Amino acid sequence: MRIGVPREQLRNEHRVGLTPFAVQRLIEQGHEIWLEHDAGADSHFTDDDYAKLGVKIAFSRDEVYGRADLVCRVGPLHADEIELVRPGSTVIGFLQLAVAGREQIAKLGEKQVTAIGYELVEQDGRRTVLKALAEIAGHISISTAAHLLERNQGGRGLLLGSTPGLPPATVVILGAGTGGRAAARVAAAMGSHVILLDTDYAKLRRAHYEVPGPPVTAVAFERNIERYVAIADVVIGAVFSPGRSSPVLVSEAMVQSMKPGSVIVDLSLGLGNCIATSRPTDLANPTFQAHGVIHHCVPNITAAVPRTSSRALAIAAEPFVGCLANDGLPKALERCPGLGSGIYLYAGQPVHERVAALAGVAPTPLTQLLH
């Protein structure tokens, strides 16, 4: 199969869809890889790193899309990229089509494209590709918050951690999934007072035994959120709702109750936002203030560490890409059944309920399309 790896077009998106590790495995299985020139440069993977493995370097994005049966990317498709996608081909990445525009869905449908979202792909009931980057995002959120709390950044001038004789900073984390627990572990290791909220008691129980301390855990109903946000020095939004928009858990009034110079890091952007005052930013201009609170709201926050993130993505995604490339989608679903949960569109037909709603049609069961 011919596999294309384009250079990402989102501003300050530094990650790459396939690393040299992943392409080597695919080439060994007999596949042909086309990489857009400098697609891996921001992750410090050079064209030579790929070429010496047998990758073909294309100096035109049109050529990558025009040749590829399967396009492996990181983030959502831009409108101009949809124009380049070859009719009947497959695109896989964090496509986030559940929050895409109707026009994008319609164009992909016209081209009979099969679109698969890493954010929905499962293995043994776990969203392994999403989890790989969610964990990194959780780590980054705490180092980011620690920096923003510094006085020169407009913060309260607090050390995110503890020092003898002084109470530690309070970090409130919304969501006890992979990203939230990762943030809690890092914050706890720094000596912070960690409060973790979720509606899922099983996740809170896991966090209680996994995070040093242990942290304070509480059920995320409105009164608890209101109570803990008001005392927070840092609030981390780690609510992920793949396939639909994230719920808003922190109201504007709650943000107004926070202390001046405190920090919000919202990791839920890209799937909506879990904090009412959040709006998407980027790595070049990542912050803004609302009601005296610093907001960091970068949807692709893991692009700040693109080499680590690209490698983690490649390790998690390569088995699924290999299934697709080796067997084609119908047979791949037998070997990697979790791929089916990630399909938004199959040959242009909406399979995912939210995408079908955007297209104004009823979803077609995947089983019906495969037979």
Coordinates of C-alpha atoms in Angstrom, one line a residue:
M1 CA 0.0 0.0 0.0
R2 CA 1.1 3.6 -0.6
I3 CA 1.1 5.6 2.6
G4 CA 1.4 9.4 2.6
V5 CA 2.8 11.5 5.5
P6 CA 2.1 15.2 4.9
R7 CA 3.5 18.1 6.8
E8 CA 1.0 19.4 9.4
Q9 CA -0.6 22.7 8.5
L10 CA -2.0 23.9 11.8
R11 CA -0.1 26.9 13.1
N12 CA 2.6 25.8 15.5
E13 CA 1.9 22.1 15.0
H14 CA 5.3 20.5 15.2
R15 CA 4.4 16.8 15.4
V16 CA 4.6 14.3 12.5
G17 CA 2.2 11.5 11.6
L18 CA 4.8 8.7 11.3
T19 CA 8.3 8.6 12.8
P20 CA 11.3 6.8 11.3
F21 CA 10.6 3.9 13.7
A22 CA 7.1 3.5 12.4
V23 CA 8.0 3.8 8.7
Q24 CA 10.8 1.3 9.0
R25 CA 8.3 -1.3 10.3
L26 CA 5.9 -0.5 7.5
I27 CA 8.5 -0.6 4.8
E28 CA 9.7 -4.0 6.1
Q29 CA 6.1 -5.2 5.6
G30 CA 6.4 -4.2 1.9
H31 CA 4.6 -0.8 1.9
E32 CA 5.6 2.3 0.1
I33 CA 5.9 5.5 2.1
W34 CA 5.8 9.1 0.7
L35 CA 6.8 11.9 3.0
E36 CA 6.3 15.5 2.4
H37 CA 9.6 17.4 2.5
D38 CA 10.5 18.5 6.1
A39 CA 7.4 16.9 7.5
G40 CA 9.4 15.6 10.5
A41 CA 11.8 18.6 10.8
D42 CA 10.2 20.2 13.8
S43 CA 10.4 16.9 15.6
H44 CA 14.1 16.7 14.6
F45 CA 13.5 13.9 12.2
T46 CA 15.3 14.9 9.0
D47 CA 14.4 13.9 5.4
D48 CA 17.7 11.9 5.4
D49 CA 16.5 10.0 8.5
Y50 CA 13.5 8.8 6.5
A51 CA 15.3 8.5 3.1
K52 CA 17.9 6.1 4.3
L53 CA 15.0 3.7 5.4
G54 CA 13.6 3.8 1.9
V55 CA 11.0 6.6 2.2
K56 CA 10.3 8.6 -0.9
I57 CA 10.5 12.4 -0.3
A58 CA 7.9 14.5 -2.1
F59 CA 8.4 18.2 -2.5
S60 CA 4.8 18.8 -3.1
R61 CA 1.9 18.3 -0.7
D62 CA -0.3 17.5 -3.8
E63 CA 2.0 14.6 -4.6
V64 CA 1.7 13.1 -1.1
Y65 CA -2.1 13.2 -1.1
G66 CA -2.3 12.3 -4.8
R67 CA -0.3 9.1 -4.4
A68 CA -1.5 7.9 -1.0
D69 CA -4.0 5.1 -0.5
L70 CA -3.7 5.8 3.2
V71 CA -2.8 9.2 4.7
C72 CA -1.3 9.2 8.2
R73 CA -1.4 12.6 9.9
V74 CA -1.7 14.0 13.4
G75 CA -4.4 16.7 13.6
P76 CA -7.6 17.6 11.8
L77 CA -7.7 18.2 8.0
H78 CA -7.8 21.8 6.8
A79 CA -10.2 22.8 4.1
D80 CA -7.4 23.1 1.5
E81 CA -6.1 19.6 2.4
I82 CA -9.6 18.1 1.9
E83 CA -9.4 19.4 -1.7
L84 CA -6.1 17.4 -2.1
V85 CA -7.3 14.1 -0.6
R86 CA -7.6 11.4 -3.3
P87 CA -11.1 10.1 -3.9
G88 CA -11.6 6.7 -2.3
S89 CA -8.5 7.0 0.0
T90 CA -8.3 6.6 3.8
V91 CA -7.2 9.3 6.2
I92 CA -6.3 8.5 9.8
G93 CA -5.3 10.9 12.6
F94 CA -6.8 13.0 15.4
L95 CA -9.5 14.2 12.9
Q96 CA -12.0 15.4 15.5
L97 CA -14.8 15.2 12.9
A98 CA -17.5 15.2 15.6
V99 CA -16.8 18.9 16.0
A100 CA -16.0 19.7 12.4
G101 CA -18.0 21.8 10.0
R102 CA -20.8 20.5 7.9
E103 CA -19.1 21.6 4.7
Q104 CA -16.0 19.5 5.6
I105 CA -18.1 16.4 6.2
A106 CA -19.9 16.9 2.9
K107 CA -16.7 17.3 0.9
L108 CA -15.2 14.1 2.4
G109 CA -18.5 12.3 1.6
E110 CA -18.4 13.5 -2.0
K111 CA -14.9 12.1 -2.3
Q112 CA -15.9 8.8 -0.8
V113 CA -13.1 9.1 1.8
T114 CA -12.8 6.8 4.8
A115 CA -12.0 8.8 7.8
I116 CA -10.7 7.3 11.1
G117 CA -10.1 9.2 14.3
Y118 CA -7.3 8.1 16.6
E119 CA -9.3 9.7 19.4
L120 CA -11.9 6.9 19.1
V121 CA -9.8 3.9 18.1
E122 CA -9.8 1.2 20.8
Q123 CA -7.7 -1.8 21.9
D124 CA -9.2 -4.1 24.5
G125 CA -11.7 -1.4 25.4
R126 CA -9.1 1.3 25.9
R127 CA -8.4 4.3 23.6
T128 CA -4.7 3.6 23.5
V129 CA -3.7 6.2 21.0
L130 CA -5.6 9.0 22.7
K131 CA -4.2 7.9 26.1
A132 CA -0.6 8.1 24.9
L133 CA -0.9 11.8 24.2
A134 CA -3.3 12.5 27.1
E135 CA -0.6 11.3 29.5
I136 CA 2.0 13.7 27.9
A137 CA -0.6 16.5 28.0
G138 CA -1.1 15.9 31.7
H139 CA 2.6 16.1 32.4
I140 CA 3.0 19.3 30.4
S141 CA 0.0 21.0 32.1
I142 CA 1.7 21.1 35.5
S143 CA 5.1 22.4 34.2
T144 CA 3.1 25.0 32.3
A145 CA 1.1 26.0 35.3
A146 CA 4.3 26.2 37.4
H147 CA 5.8 28.7 35.0
L148 CA 2.6 30.8 34.7
L149 CA 2.3 31.1 38.5
E150 CA 5.6 33.1 38.4
R151 CA 5.2 36.8 39.0
N152 CA 7.0 37.8 35.7
Q153 CA 4.3 35.8 33.9
G154 CA 1.5 37.6 35.6
G155 CA 0.9 34.9 38.2
R156 CA 0.5 35.0 41.9
G157 CA 4.2 34.5 42.5
L158 CA 3.7 31.1 44.0
L159 CA 6.0 28.1 43.9
L160 CA 3.9 25.2 42.6
G161 CA 4.9 22.7 45.2
S162 CA 5.9 23.1 48.8
T163 CA 8.7 24.6 50.9
P164 CA 9.3 24.2 54.6
G165 CA 7.1 26.2 56.9
L166 CA 4.6 27.2 54.1
P167 CA 1.4 25.6 52.9
P168 CA 1.7 24.1 49.4
A169 CA -0.1 25.5 46.3
T170 CA -3.5 23.9 45.6
V171 CA -4.0 22.2 42.3
V172 CA -7.6 21.2 41.3
I173 CA -7.9 18.7 38.5
L174 CA -11.2 18.1 36.7
G175 CA -11.1 14.6 35.3
A176 CA -9.4 11.5 36.7
G177 CA -8.7 9.8 33.4
T178 CA -5.2 9.3 31.9
G179 CA -4.4 13.0 31.5
G180 CA -5.8 14.0 34.9
R181 CA -4.0 11.3 36.8
A182 CA -0.7 12.2 35.0
A183 CA -1.2 15.8 36.0
A184 CA -2.0 14.7 39.6
R185 CA 1.2 12.5 39.8
V186 CA 3.4 15.3 38.7
A187 CA 1.8 17.9 40.9
A188 CA 1.9 15.6 43.9
A189 CA 5.6 14.8 43.3
M190 CA 6.3 18.5 43.4
G191 CA 4.6 18.7 46.8
S192 CA 1.4 20.4 45.7
H193 CA -2.0 20.0 47.5
V194 CA -3.9 18.0 44.8
I195 CA -7.7 17.8 44.6
L196 CA -9.0 15.5 41.9
L197 CA -12.7 15.5 40.7
D198 CA -14.6 13.1 38.5
T199 CA -18.0 11.6 38.1
D200 CA -16.6 8.1 37.8
Y201 CA -16.0 6.6 41.2
A202 CA -13.8 3.8 39.7
K203 CA -11.4 6.4 38.3
L204 CA -11.3 8.3 41.6
R205 CA -10.5 5.0 43.4
R206 CA -7.7 4.3 41.0
A207 CA -6.3 7.8 41.5
H208 CA -6.4 7.4 45.2
Y209 CA -4.1 4.4 45.1
E210 CA -2.0 5.5 42.1
V211 CA -1.2 9.2 43.0
P212 CA 1.3 9.8 45.9
G213 CA -0.3 11.6 48.9
P214 CA -2.9 10.3 48.2
P215 CA -4.8 13.3 46.7
V216 CA -8.1 14.6 47.9
T217 CA -10.7 12.9 45.6
A218 CA -14.3 14.1 45.2
V219 CA -17.3 13.5 43.0
A220 CA -17.6 16.3 40.4
F221 CA -21.0 17.6 41.1
E222 CA -21.6 21.4 40.8
R223 CA -21.3 22.2 44.5
N224 CA -18.0 20.4 44.9
I225 CA -16.6 22.0 41.7
E226 CA -17.7 25.5 42.9
R227 CA -16.1 24.9 46.3
Y228 CA -12.7 23.7 45.2
V229 CA -12.3 26.0 42.2
A230 CA -12.6 29.0 44.6
I231 CA -9.6 27.8 46.6
A232 CA -7.4 26.7 43.7
D233 CA -4.1 28.3 42.7
V234 CA -4.2 26.1 39.6
V235 CA -7.2 24.5 37.8
I236 CA -6.5 21.8 35.2
G237 CA -9.3 20.9 32.8
A238 CA -8.7 17.3 31.8
V239 CA -12.2 16.3 30.7
F240 CA -12.1 14.3 27.4
S241 CA -15.3 13.3 25.6
P242 CA -14.1 11.8 22.4
G243 CA -16.8 11.8 19.7
R244 CA -18.7 14.7 21.2
S245 CA -18.1 18.1 22.8
S246 CA -16.7 18.3 26.3
P247 CA -19.2 19.5 28.9
V248 CA -18.7 22.9 30.5
L249 CA -18.1 22.2 34.2
V250 CA -16.7 25.5 35.4
S251 CA -19.0 28.4 34.9
E252 CA -17.9 32.0 34.4
A253 CA -19.0 32.8 37.9
M254 CA -16.7 30.1 39.3
V255 CA -13.8 31.6 37.4
Q256 CA -14.7 35.0 38.9
S257 CA -14.4 33.5 42.3
M258 CA -10.8 32.4 41.7
K259 CA -7.9 34.4 43.2
P260 CA -6.2 37.0 41.0
G261 CA -3.1 35.6 39.3
S262 CA -4.3 32.0 39.6
V263 CA -4.0 29.7 36.5
I264 CA -6.3 27.6 34.4
V265 CA -4.8 25.1 31.9
D266 CA -7.7 23.7 29.8
L267 CA -6.6 20.5 28.1
S268 CA -10.2 19.8 26.7
L269 CA -9.9 22.3 23.8
G270 CA -10.3 20.7 20.4
L271 CA -13.4 18.9 21.8
G272 CA -15.1 22.0 23.1
N273 CA -14.0 23.3 26.5
C274 CA -14.8 22.3 30.1
I275 CA -14.3 25.9 31.4
A276 CA -16.7 28.6 30.3
T277 CA -14.1 31.3 29.8
S278 CA -11.7 29.2 27.7
R279 CA -11.1 29.8 24.1
P280 CA -8.5 28.2 21.8
T281 CA -5.0 29.7 21.7
D282 CA -1.8 28.4 20.2
L283 CA 1.8 27.8 21.2
A284 CA 3.0 31.2 19.9
N285 CA 0.4 33.1 22.0
P286 CA -0.8 30.5 24.5
T287 CA -2.3 32.6 27.3
F288 CA -4.9 35.3 28.0
Q289 CA -6.5 36.7 31.1
A290 CA -10.2 36.6 32.0
H291 CA -11.4 37.9 35.4
G292 CA -7.8 38.2 36.6
V293 CA -7.1 34.5 35.9
I294 CA -4.4 33.4 33.5
H295 CA -5.8 30.9 30.9
H296 CA -3.6 28.5 28.9
C297 CA -5.9 26.9 26.2
V298 CA -3.7 25.3 23.5
P299 CA -5.6 22.4 21.9
N300 CA -2.4 20.7 20.6
I301 CA -0.4 21.3 23.8
T302 CA 1.7 18.2 23.2
A303 CA 3.1 19.9 20.1
A304 CA 5.3 21.8 22.6
V305 CA 7.3 18.5 22.9
P306 CA 6.9 17.2 19.4
R307 CA 9.7 14.7 19.4
T308 CA 8.4 12.9 22.5
S309 CA 4.8 13.2 21.3
S310 CA 5.5 12.0 17.8
R311 CA 7.3 9.0 19.1
A312 CA 4.6 8.2 21.6
L313 CA 2.0 8.5 18.8
A314 CA 3.9 6.3 16.5
I315 CA 4.3 3.5 19.1
A316 CA 0.6 3.6 19.9
A317 CA -0.7 4.0 16.4
E318 CA 1.6 1.8 14.3
P319 CA -0.2 -1.5 15.1
F320 CA -3.4 0.0 13.7
V321 CA -1.8 1.6 10.7
G322 CA -0.1 -1.8 10.0
C323 CA -3.4 -3.6 10.2
L324 CA -4.9 -1.1 7.7
A325 CA -1.9 -1.3 5.3
N326 CA -1.5 -5.1 5.4
D327 CA -5.1 -6.2 5.2
G328 CA -7.3 -3.3 4.0
L329 CA -10.1 -2.1 6.2
P330 CA -12.6 -4.9 6.0
K331 CA -10.1 -7.6 6.9
A332 CA -8.2 -5.3 9.3
L333 CA -11.4 -5.1 11.4
E334 CA -11.1 -8.8 12.1
R335 CA -7.5 -8.5 13.3
C336 CA -7.9 -5.1 15.0
P337 CA -11.6 -4.8 15.8
G338 CA -11.0 -1.6 17.8
L339 CA -10.4 0.2 14.5
G340 CA -14.2 0.1 13.8
S341 CA -14.9 2.4 16.8
G342 CA -12.7 5.1 15.2
I343 CA -14.5 5.2 11.8
Y344 CA -16.3 8.5 11.2
L345 CA -16.9 7.9 7.5
Y346 CA -16.6 4.7 5.5
A347 CA -16.3 5.4 1.7
G348 CA -17.9 8.7 2.3
Q349 CA -20.9 7.3 4.3
P350 CA -21.4 8.7 7.8
V351 CA -21.0 5.9 10.4
H352 CA -20.5 8.0 13.5
E353 CA -23.7 9.3 15.0
R354 CA -22.5 12.9 15.5
V355 CA -21.0 13.1 12.0
A356 CA -24.2 11.8 10.5
A357 CA -26.1 14.5 12.4
L358 CA -23.8 17.2 11.0
A359 CA -24.4 15.8 7.5
G360 CA -28.1 15.8 8.1
V361 CA -28.5 12.1 7.6
A362 CA -29.0 8.9 9.7
P363 CA -25.8 7.0 10.4
T364 CA -25.3 3.8 8.4
P365 CA -24.2 0.8 10.4
L366 CA -20.6 -0.2 9.5
T367 CA -21.6 -3.9 9.3
Q368 CA -24.1 -2.9 6.6
L369 CA -21.5 -1.1 4.5
L370 CA -19.0 -4.0 4.8
H371 CA -21.3 -6.6 3.4

